[in-house]
Structures are given as C-alpha cells and as structure tokens.
CSV table of C-alpha atoms and ligand atoms in Angstrom, one decimal:
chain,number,residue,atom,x,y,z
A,1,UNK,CA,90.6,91.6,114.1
A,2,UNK,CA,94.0,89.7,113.7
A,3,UNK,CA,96.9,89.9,112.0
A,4,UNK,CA,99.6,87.5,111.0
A,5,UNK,CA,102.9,89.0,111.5
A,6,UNK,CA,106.6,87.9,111.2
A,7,UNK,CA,108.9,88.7,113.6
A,8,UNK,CA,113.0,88.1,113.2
A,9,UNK,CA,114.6,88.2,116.7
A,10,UNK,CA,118.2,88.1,117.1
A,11,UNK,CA,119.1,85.3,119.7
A,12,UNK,CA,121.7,87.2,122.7
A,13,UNK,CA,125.4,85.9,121.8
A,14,UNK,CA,124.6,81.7,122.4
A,15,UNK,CA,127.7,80.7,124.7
A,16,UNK,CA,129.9,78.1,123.3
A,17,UNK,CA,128.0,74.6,124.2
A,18,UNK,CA,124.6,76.0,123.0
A,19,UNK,CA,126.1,77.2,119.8
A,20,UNK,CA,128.0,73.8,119.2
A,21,UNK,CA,123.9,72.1,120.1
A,22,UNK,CA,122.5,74.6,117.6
A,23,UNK,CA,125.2,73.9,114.5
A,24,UNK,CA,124.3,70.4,115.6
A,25,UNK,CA,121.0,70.1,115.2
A,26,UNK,CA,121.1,72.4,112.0
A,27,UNK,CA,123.2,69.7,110.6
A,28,UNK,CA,121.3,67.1,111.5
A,29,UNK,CA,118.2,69.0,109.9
A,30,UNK,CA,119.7,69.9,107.0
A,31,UNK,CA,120.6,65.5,106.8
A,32,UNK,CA,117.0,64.7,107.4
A,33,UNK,CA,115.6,67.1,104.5
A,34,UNK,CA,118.3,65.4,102.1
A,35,UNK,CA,117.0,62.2,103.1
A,36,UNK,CA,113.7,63.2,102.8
A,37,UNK,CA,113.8,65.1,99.0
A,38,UNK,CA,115.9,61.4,98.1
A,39,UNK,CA,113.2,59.4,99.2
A,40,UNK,CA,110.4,61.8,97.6
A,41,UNK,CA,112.5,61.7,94.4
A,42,UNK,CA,112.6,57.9,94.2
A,43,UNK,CA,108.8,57.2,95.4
A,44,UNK,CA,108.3,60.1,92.4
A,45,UNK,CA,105.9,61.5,94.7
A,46,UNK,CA,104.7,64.6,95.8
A,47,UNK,CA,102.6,64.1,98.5
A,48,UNK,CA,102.9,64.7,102.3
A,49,UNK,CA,100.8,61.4,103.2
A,50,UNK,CA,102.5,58.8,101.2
A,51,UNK,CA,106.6,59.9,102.2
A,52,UNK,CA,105.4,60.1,105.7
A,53,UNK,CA,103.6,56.7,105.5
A,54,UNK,CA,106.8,55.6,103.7
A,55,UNK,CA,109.9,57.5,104.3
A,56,UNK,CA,109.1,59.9,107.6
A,57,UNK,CA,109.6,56.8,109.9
A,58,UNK,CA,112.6,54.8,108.1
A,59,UNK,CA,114.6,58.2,108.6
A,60,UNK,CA,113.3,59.2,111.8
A,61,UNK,CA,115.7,56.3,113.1
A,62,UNK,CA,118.5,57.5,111.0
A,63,UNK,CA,118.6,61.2,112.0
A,64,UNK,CA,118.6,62.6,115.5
A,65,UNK,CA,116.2,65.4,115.6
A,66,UNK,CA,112.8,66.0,117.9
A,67,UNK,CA,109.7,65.0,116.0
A,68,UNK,CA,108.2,68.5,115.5
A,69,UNK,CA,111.6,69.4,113.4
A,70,UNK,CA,111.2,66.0,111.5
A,71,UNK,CA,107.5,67.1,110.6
A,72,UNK,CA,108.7,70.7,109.4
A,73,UNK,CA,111.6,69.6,107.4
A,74,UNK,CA,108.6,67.4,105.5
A,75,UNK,CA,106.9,70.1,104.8
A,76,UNK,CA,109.7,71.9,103.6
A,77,UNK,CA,110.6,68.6,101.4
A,78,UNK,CA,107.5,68.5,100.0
A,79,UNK,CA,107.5,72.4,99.2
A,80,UNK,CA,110.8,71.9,97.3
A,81,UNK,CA,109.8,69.0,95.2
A,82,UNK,CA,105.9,70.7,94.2
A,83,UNK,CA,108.0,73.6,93.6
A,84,UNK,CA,110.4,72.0,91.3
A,85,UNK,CA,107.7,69.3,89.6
A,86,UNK,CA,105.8,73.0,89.1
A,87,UNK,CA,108.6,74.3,87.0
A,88,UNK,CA,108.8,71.4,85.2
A,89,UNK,CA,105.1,71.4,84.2
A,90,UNK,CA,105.5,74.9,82.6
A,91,UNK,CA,108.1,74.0,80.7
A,92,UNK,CA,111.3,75.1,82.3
A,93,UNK,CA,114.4,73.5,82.5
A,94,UNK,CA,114.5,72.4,86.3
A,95,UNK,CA,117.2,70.1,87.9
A,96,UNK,CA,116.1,67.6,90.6
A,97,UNK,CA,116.7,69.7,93.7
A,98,UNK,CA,119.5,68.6,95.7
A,99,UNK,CA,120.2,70.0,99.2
A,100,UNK,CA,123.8,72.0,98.7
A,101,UNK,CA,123.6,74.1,102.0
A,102,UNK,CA,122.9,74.3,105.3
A,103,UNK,CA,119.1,74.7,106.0
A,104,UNK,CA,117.7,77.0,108.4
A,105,UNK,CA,116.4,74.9,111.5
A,106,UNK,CA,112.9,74.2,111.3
A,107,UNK,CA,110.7,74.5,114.4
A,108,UNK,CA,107.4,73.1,115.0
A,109,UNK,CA,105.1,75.0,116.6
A,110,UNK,CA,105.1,72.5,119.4
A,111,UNK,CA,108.8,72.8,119.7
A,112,UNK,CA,109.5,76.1,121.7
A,113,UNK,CA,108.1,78.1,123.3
A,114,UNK,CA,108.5,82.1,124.6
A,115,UNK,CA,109.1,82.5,128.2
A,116,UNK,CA,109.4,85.7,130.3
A,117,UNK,CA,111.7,86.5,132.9
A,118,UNK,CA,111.2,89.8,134.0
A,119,UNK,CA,112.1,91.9,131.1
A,120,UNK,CA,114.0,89.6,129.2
A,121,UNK,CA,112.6,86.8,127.1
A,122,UNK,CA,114.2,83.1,126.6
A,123,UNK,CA,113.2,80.9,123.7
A,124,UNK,CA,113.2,77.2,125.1
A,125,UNK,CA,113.7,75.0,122.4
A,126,UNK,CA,112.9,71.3,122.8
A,127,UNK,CA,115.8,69.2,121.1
A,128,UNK,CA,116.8,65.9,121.4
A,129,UNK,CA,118.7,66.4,124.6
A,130,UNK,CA,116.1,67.9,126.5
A,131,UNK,CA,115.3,71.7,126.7
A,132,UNK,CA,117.8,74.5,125.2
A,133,UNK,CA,117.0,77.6,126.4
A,134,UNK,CA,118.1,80.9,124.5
A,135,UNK,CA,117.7,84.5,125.5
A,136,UNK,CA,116.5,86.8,123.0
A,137,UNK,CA,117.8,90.3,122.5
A,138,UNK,CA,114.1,92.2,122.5
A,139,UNK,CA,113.2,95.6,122.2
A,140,UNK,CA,110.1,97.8,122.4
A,141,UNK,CA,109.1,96.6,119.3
A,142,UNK,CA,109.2,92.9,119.7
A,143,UNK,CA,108.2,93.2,123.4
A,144,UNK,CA,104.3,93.7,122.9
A,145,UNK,CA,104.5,90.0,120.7
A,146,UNK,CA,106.9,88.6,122.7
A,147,UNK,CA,104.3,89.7,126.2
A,148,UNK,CA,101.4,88.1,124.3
A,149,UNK,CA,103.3,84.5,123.1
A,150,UNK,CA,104.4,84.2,126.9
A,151,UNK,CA,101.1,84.9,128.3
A,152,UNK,CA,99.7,82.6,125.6
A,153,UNK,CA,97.9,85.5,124.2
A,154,UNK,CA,98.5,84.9,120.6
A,155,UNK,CA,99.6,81.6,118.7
A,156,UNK,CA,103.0,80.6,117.2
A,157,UNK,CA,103.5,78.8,113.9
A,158,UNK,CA,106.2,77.1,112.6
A,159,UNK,CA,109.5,78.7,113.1
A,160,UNK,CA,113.2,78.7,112.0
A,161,UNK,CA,116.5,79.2,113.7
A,162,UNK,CA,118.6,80.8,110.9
A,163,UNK,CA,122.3,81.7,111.3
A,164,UNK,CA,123.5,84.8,109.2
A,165,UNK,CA,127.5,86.1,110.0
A,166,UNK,CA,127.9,84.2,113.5
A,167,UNK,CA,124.8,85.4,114.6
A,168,UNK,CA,122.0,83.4,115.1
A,169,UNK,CA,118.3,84.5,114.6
A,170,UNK,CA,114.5,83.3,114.9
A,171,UNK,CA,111.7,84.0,112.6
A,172,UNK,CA,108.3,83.4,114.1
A,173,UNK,CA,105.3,83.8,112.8
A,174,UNK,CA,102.6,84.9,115.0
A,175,UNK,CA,99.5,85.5,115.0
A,176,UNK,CA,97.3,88.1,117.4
A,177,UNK,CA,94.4,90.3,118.5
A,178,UNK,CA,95.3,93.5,117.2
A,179,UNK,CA,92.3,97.0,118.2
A,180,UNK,CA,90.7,97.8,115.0
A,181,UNK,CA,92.6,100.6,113.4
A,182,UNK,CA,89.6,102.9,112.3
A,183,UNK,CA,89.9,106.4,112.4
A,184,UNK,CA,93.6,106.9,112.3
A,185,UNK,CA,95.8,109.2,109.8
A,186,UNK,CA,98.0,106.8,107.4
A,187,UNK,CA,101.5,108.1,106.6
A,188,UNK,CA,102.9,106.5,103.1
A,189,UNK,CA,106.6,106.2,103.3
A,190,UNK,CA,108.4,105.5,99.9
A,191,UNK,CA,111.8,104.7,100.5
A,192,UNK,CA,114.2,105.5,97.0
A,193,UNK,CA,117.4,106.7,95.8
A,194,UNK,CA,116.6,110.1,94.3
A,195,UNK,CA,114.7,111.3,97.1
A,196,UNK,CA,115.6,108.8,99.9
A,197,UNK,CA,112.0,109.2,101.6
A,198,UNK,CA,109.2,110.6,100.4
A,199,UNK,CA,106.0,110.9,103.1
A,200,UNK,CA,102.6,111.5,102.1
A,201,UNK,CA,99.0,110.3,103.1
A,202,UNK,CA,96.8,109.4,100.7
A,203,UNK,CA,94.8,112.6,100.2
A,204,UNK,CA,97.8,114.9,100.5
A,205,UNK,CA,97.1,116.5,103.8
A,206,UNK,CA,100.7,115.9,104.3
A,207,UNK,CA,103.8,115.8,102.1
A,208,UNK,CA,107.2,116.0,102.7
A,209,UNK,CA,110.6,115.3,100.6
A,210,UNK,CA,113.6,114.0,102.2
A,211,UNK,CA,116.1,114.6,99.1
A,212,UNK,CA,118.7,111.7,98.2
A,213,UNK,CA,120.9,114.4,96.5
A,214,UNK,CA,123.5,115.4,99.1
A,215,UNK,CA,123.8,111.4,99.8
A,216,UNK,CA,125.0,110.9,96.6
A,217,UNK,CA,127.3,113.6,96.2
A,218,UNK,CA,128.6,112.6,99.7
A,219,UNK,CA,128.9,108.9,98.9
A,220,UNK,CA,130.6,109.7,95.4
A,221,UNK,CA,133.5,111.5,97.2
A,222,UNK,CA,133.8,108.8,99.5
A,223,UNK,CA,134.5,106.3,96.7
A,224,UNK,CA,136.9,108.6,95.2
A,225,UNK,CA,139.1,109.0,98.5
A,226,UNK,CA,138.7,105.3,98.3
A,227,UNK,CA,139.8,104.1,95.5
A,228,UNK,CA,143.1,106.6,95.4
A,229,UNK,CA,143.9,105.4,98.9
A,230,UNK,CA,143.4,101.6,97.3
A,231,UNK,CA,145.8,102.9,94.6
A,232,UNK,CA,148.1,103.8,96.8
A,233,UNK,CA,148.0,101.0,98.7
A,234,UNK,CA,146.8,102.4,102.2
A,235,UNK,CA,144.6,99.5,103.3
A,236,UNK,CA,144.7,100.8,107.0
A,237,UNK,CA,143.2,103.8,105.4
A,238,UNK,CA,140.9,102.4,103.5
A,239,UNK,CA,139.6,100.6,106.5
A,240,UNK,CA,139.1,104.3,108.1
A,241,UNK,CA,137.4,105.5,105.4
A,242,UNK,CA,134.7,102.4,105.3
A,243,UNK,CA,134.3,103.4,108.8
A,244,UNK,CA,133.5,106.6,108.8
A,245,UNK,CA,131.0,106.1,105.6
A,246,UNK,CA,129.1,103.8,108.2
A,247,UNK,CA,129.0,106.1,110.9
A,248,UNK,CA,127.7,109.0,108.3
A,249,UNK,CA,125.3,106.8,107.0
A,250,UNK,CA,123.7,105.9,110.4
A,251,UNK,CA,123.8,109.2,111.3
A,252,UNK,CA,122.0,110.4,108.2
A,253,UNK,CA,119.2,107.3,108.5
A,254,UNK,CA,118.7,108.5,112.2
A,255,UNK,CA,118.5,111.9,111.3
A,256,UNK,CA,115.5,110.6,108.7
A,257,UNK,CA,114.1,108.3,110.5
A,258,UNK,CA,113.5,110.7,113.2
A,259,UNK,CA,112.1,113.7,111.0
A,260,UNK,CA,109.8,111.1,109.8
A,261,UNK,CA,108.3,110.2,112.9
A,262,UNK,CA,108.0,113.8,113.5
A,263,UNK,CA,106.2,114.5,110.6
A,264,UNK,CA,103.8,111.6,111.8
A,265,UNK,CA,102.8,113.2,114.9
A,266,UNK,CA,101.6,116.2,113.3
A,267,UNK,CA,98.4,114.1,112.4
A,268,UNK,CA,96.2,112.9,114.4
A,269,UNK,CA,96.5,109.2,115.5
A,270,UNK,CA,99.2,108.1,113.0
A,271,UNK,CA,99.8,104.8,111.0
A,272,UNK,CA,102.9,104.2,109.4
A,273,UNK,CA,103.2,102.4,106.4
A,274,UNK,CA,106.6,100.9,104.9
A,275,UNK,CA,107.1,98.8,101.9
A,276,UNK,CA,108.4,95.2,102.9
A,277,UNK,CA,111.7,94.6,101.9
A,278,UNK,CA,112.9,92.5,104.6
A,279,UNK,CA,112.9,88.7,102.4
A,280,UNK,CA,112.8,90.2,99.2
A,281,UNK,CA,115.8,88.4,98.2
A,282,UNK,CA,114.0,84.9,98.9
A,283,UNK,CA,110.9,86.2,96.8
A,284,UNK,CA,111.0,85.0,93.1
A,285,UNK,CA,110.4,88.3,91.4
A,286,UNK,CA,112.1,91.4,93.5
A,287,UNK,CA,111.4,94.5,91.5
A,288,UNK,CA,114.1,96.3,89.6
A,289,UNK,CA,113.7,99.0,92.1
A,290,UNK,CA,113.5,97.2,95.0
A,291,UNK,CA,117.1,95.5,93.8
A,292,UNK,CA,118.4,99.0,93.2
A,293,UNK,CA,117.4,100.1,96.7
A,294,UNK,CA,118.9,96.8,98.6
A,295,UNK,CA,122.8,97.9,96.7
A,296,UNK,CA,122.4,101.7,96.7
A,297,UNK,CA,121.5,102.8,100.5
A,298,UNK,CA,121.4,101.1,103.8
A,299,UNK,CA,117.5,100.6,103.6
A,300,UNK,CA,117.0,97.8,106.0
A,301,UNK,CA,118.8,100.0,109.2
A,302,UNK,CA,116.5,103.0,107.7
A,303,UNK,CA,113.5,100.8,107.9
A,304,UNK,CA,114.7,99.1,111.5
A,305,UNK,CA,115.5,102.8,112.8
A,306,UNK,CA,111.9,104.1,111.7
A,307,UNK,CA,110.1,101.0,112.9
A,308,UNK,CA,112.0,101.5,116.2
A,309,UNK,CA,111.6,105.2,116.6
A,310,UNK,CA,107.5,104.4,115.6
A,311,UNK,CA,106.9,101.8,118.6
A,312,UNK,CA,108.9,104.5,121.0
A,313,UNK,CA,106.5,106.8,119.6
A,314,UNK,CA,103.0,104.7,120.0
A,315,UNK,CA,102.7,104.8,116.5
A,316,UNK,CA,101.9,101.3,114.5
A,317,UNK,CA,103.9,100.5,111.4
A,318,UNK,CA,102.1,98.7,108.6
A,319,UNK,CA,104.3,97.0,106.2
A,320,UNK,CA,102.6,96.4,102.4
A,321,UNK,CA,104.0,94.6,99.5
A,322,UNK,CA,106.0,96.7,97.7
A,323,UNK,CA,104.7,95.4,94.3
A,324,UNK,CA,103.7,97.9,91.9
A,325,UNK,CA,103.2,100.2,93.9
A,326,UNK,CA,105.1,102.4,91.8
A,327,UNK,CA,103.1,101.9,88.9
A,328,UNK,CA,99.7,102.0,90.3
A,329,UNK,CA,97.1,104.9,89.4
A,330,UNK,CA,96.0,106.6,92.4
A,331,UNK,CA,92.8,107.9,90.8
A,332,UNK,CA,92.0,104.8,88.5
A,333,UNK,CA,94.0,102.4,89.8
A,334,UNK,CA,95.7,101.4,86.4
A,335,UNK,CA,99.6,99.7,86.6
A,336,UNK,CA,101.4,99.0,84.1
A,337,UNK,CA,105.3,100.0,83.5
A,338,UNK,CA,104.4,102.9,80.8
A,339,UNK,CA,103.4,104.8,83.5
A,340,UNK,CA,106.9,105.5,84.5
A,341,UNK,CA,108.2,106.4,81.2
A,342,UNK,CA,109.8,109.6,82.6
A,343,UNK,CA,111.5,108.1,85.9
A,344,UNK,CA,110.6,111.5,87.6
A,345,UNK,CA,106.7,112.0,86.6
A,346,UNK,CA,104.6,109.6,87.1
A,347,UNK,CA,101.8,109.2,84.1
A,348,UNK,CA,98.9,107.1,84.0
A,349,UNK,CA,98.7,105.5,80.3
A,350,UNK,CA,94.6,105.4,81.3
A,351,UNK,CA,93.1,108.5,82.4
A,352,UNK,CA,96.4,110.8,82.0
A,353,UNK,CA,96.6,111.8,85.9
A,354,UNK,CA,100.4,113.3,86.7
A,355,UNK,CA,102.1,113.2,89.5
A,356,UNK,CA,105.4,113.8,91.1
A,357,UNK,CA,106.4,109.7,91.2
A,358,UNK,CA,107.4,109.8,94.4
A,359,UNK,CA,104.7,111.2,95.7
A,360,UNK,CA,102.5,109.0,93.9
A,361,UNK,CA,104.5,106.1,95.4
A,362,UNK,CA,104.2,107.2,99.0
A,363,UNK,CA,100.1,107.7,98.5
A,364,UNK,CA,99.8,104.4,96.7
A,365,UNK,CA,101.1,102.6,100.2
A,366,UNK,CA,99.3,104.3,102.5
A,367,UNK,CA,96.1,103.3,100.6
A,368,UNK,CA,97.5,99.9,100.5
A,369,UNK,CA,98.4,99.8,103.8
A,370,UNK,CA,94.7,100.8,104.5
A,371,UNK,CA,93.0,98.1,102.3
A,372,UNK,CA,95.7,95.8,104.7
A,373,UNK,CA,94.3,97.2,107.9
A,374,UNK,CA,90.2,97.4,106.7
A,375,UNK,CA,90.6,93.6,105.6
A,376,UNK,CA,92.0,92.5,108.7
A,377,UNK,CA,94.3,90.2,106.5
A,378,UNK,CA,97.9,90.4,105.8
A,379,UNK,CA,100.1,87.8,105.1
A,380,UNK,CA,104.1,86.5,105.8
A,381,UNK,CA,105.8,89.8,107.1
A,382,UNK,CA,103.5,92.2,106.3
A,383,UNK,CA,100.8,93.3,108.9
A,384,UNK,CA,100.5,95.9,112.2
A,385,UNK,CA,103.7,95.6,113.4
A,386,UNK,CA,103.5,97.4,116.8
A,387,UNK,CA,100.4,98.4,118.8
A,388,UNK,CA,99.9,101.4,121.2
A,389,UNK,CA,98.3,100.5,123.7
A,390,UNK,CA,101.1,98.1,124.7
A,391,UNK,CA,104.1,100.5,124.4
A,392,UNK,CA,105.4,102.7,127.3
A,393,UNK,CA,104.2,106.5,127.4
A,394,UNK,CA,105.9,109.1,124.9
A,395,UNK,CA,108.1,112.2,125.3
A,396,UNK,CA,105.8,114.8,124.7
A,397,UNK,CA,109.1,115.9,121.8
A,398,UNK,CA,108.6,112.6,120.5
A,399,UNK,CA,112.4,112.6,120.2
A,400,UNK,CA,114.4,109.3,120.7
B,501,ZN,ZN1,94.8,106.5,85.9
C-alpha cells in the first residue's frame, strides 16, 4: 500500500551567499504571487486556465523565478482567491486578499531534487542561476524517505522552503511503498495537560498514566521565582531561571518519551499512534484543546522526542487527526461535546458508556490510527511515518 506523508527537514546552517539566493528568491516569489492574485482580481477570475492564458506569461517576464516556482505560486494564487470568493458566497465578510508577508518558497516538483552523499543528503534546488545545492540535517527518521527520494523510490510533490527564526526548513510531501501493517499491536498516545500522556490500545491490553500533576506544581513555582526576580529587577536572573525551566522540561519529555516507547515494546510488533499537531495553527478550526496543549507544555519536542526514540526503536508512528477524538464513543461511536460534560469522565450522551477521558482518548486514536493504516489512505502530515525494515538494529534495552 502507500502512504502520503509530510516531512519538515531543517536545511544545515545555509552559508552566507546561499542564504542571501534563498531571501532572494523568496522575495521574488512572494512578488510573483502579488502579481498574480492582482491580475486574478481584475480578470475577476478564478480559474487556473484563463490567468495562465492571460496573466502567467506577462509576469513571467516581470519576475525572476524558475518556471516550476511560477506554476506553484499559481496554484497557490488560485487557492487564495477560491478561498476568499468561498467566504464570500456564504455570507462572510471577506476582504480582497492582499499579499502582506513573505510567502514560503514554492517548489515544483520538477524543481529539486534529493541527492545522497554518503550519509548526508543535499537538496539541489534549480533557481534562476543554475543549481543551489543545500545539505539537509537528517536523522533516522527522515533517512528511510530521504533513501527512497534519492534512489527514485518514491515520488515528490510540490514543496516549500519556509524560513522560521533564521532557520530555514523544507516541507515535502512524499509519497511511498510502505509493508502492509497487518498484525501489529497499536499503542494510542493522548498527549494533555492533566495527565501529560496517556497510552492505551484499543482493547485495553495495555494502559498506562503518565500524570501532568508534578509538571504543574513544578512549573507554578517556576513562575513564581519569576516573576519576584522580575520585581526585583534581576533580568540576568530571570534569564537563569528560563533556562533552567527548558532544561527541566526536556528532561521530563525525554524521560516520557522514553517510558513510552518502553511501554510499546512490551507488545508484540508495536504501532505508535500520535495525534497531529504539527500545522494545526494553519488549520481553520484547531480544537480548544489542541490550543490549550500548543500554550501549556512543550508538545511538539514531546512529539519529535517520541517519534525519534520510535524510529531508533523499529517502531512505526502513525499520526491521526486529532479531531474529536476526544469526544468520540468507543463502543458506538457517538461525538458530540456533551460527552465531556465532566472534563475528567468521559460519558456517551447515546448508549451511557463511562470511561476514564483519557483513556478513552488514547483508545479512540489507536482505532483511528488503525482505520488510517487498513485504508491505506492518509492525507497531508498524517500517515506511517517510519518503517522497520529500513531502520538500523535495536538495543535489546530499547534505551536511547
Ligand atoms: Zn456510545
């Protein structure tokens, strides 16, 4: 079967020139959608044929950017405008869109490639100087993708080159041949703030509760020093204090991350399964808890720690949407918000089944994850993440 997944790879430190080429063409990307969302504003059209039979080659002159980025940043013109002409039709109050920021670099698919050097892999990106070529900073868990795009094992789609705090990143969707996962033990992870993890499968062979209680207590106390050192003035301290929260907090999500991967291998041929939360900011509707999660606990280094710990592991990570999950009936399959009327206790308004929330959480995404893997379909982000038979052999202690 095949699965679509999404991989975000940070780029190694560009050196100076290639940075200045990348900033470059991102301006010049960022120009050519403007122009193009102008011109698809005053043609009041919306379709991709008639601004590329009108506009596409008028501005291909004006901008300087390799053909395969010019097709992209139509697509993404178009997107915008359906999008907006969409809100419009329902009623909203929508804006004309206007470009305000600097765009993500769009890639066609014919406009990089993966290439390996040994065990490092360079992403040579045509632009409109000839071939840049940027090292990417893999590790075990990108390397089984990253060995099938350079072997031409799997196909690419359109990509982005996105810069976030000086560092630069790609997001690439792929698509590859993945074994059929039949037969294997799936572990439900719910991530959350009053029990940080909980781990389950879905008929309760295995259940475990990694509390959220001592975080809190730890973290208020943190805050307090804080804020009297901020009182007093103490910056430097303050500074310290940040610090040493960080450290803490990466030690506690390793210390997790690891006991959950433990718990894994105590079934036979494990599956992870995560809910995605990585782009849930860009997604229209992010769940109240989901927004809770992304301000109250490190999530996305908990997420990367147990993903990375999994691939060291052999064990695949399945990420599901984390939608409703929460509310979802494990015996009848009934969602609806009611259910959660006592935060703690989950309670189907339908058939009355009770469960620890939690629990119920962590169950409901290792069935979803299952329905993922028996459909062979997933979609954007969500998908096998990591293969075994690609990774290197385990310590027998599974410990990382
Ligand atoms: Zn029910």
């Amino acid at each position: 079967m095949h699965l679509d997944v999404s991989l975000r790879i940070q780029l190694l430190r560009p050196t100076a020139s290639k940075r200045a080429a990348l900033s470059a063409m991102q301006a010049e990307y960022t120009r050519a959608v403007s122009l193009l969302l102008e011109s698809a504003k005053e043609l009041d059209t919306t379709s991709l044929g008639r601004l590329h039979r009108e506009a596409y080659h008028r501005i291909k002159g004006e901008v300087s950017l390799p053909s395969e980025s010019l097709r992209v940043a139509l697509n993404q013109t178009c997107h915008i405008v359906r999008s907006w002409k969409a809100r419009l039709k329902r009623g909203c109050e929508a804006k004309p869109p206007v470009i305000k920021r600097l765009q993500p670099i769009g890639i066609g698919t014919r406009g990089y490639r993966i290439a390996q050097d040994g065990n490092r892999f360079v992403l040579r990106l045509t632009t409109v100087n000839g071939f840049l070529w940027l090292p990417l900073k893999s590790n075990a868990y990108y390397r089984p993708y990253l060995e099938a795009l350079a072997a031409g094992k799997a196909h690419q789609g359109d990509a982005k080159l996105v810069e976030q705090d000086g560092r630069w990143y790609l997001l690439l969707p792929t698509r590859q041949e993945v074994p059929e996962a039949t037969g294997c033990n799936i572990v439900g992870v719910d991530l959350g703030v009053a029990n940080l993890a909980v781990v389950s499968t879905a008929d309760g062979k295995l259940n475990r509760f990694f509390s959220g209680r001592f975080v809190q207590a730890r973290r208020n106390r943190f805050f307090d020093r804080r804020y009297s050192l901020q009182c007093a003035k103490r910056l430097d301290l303050v500074r310290r204090e940040r610090d040493k929260e960080h450290r803490w907090v990466k030690d506690v999500n390793h210390k997790v991350s690891r006991a959950i991967i433990r718990e894994a291998q105590k079934l036979p041929n494990p599956v992870i399964a995560l809910e995605e939360l990585r782009g849930i900011r860009e997604r229209i509707k992010a769940s109240r808890k989901v927004n809770r999660m992304l301000h109250s606990w490190a999530f996305g280094q908990l997420i990367r720690f147990i993903e990375y710990k999994a691939a060291r592991a052999g064990i695949p990570v399945v990420r599901v949407d984390p939608r409703k999950t929460s509310q979802t009936c494990l015996k009848c399959g009934h969602a609806e918000p009611g259910n959660r009327s006592r935060r703690a206790i989950f309670k189907c308004q339908n058939c009355g089944y009770e469960l620890h929330a939690d629990l119920n959480g962590a169950r409901n995404i290792a069935v979803k994850a299952a329905q993922t893997l028996a459909s062979g379909y997933t979609s954007g982000a969500m998908g096998l993440l990591t293969g075994p038979s690609s990774l290197p052999p385990v310590p027998a202690s599974g410990q990382i």
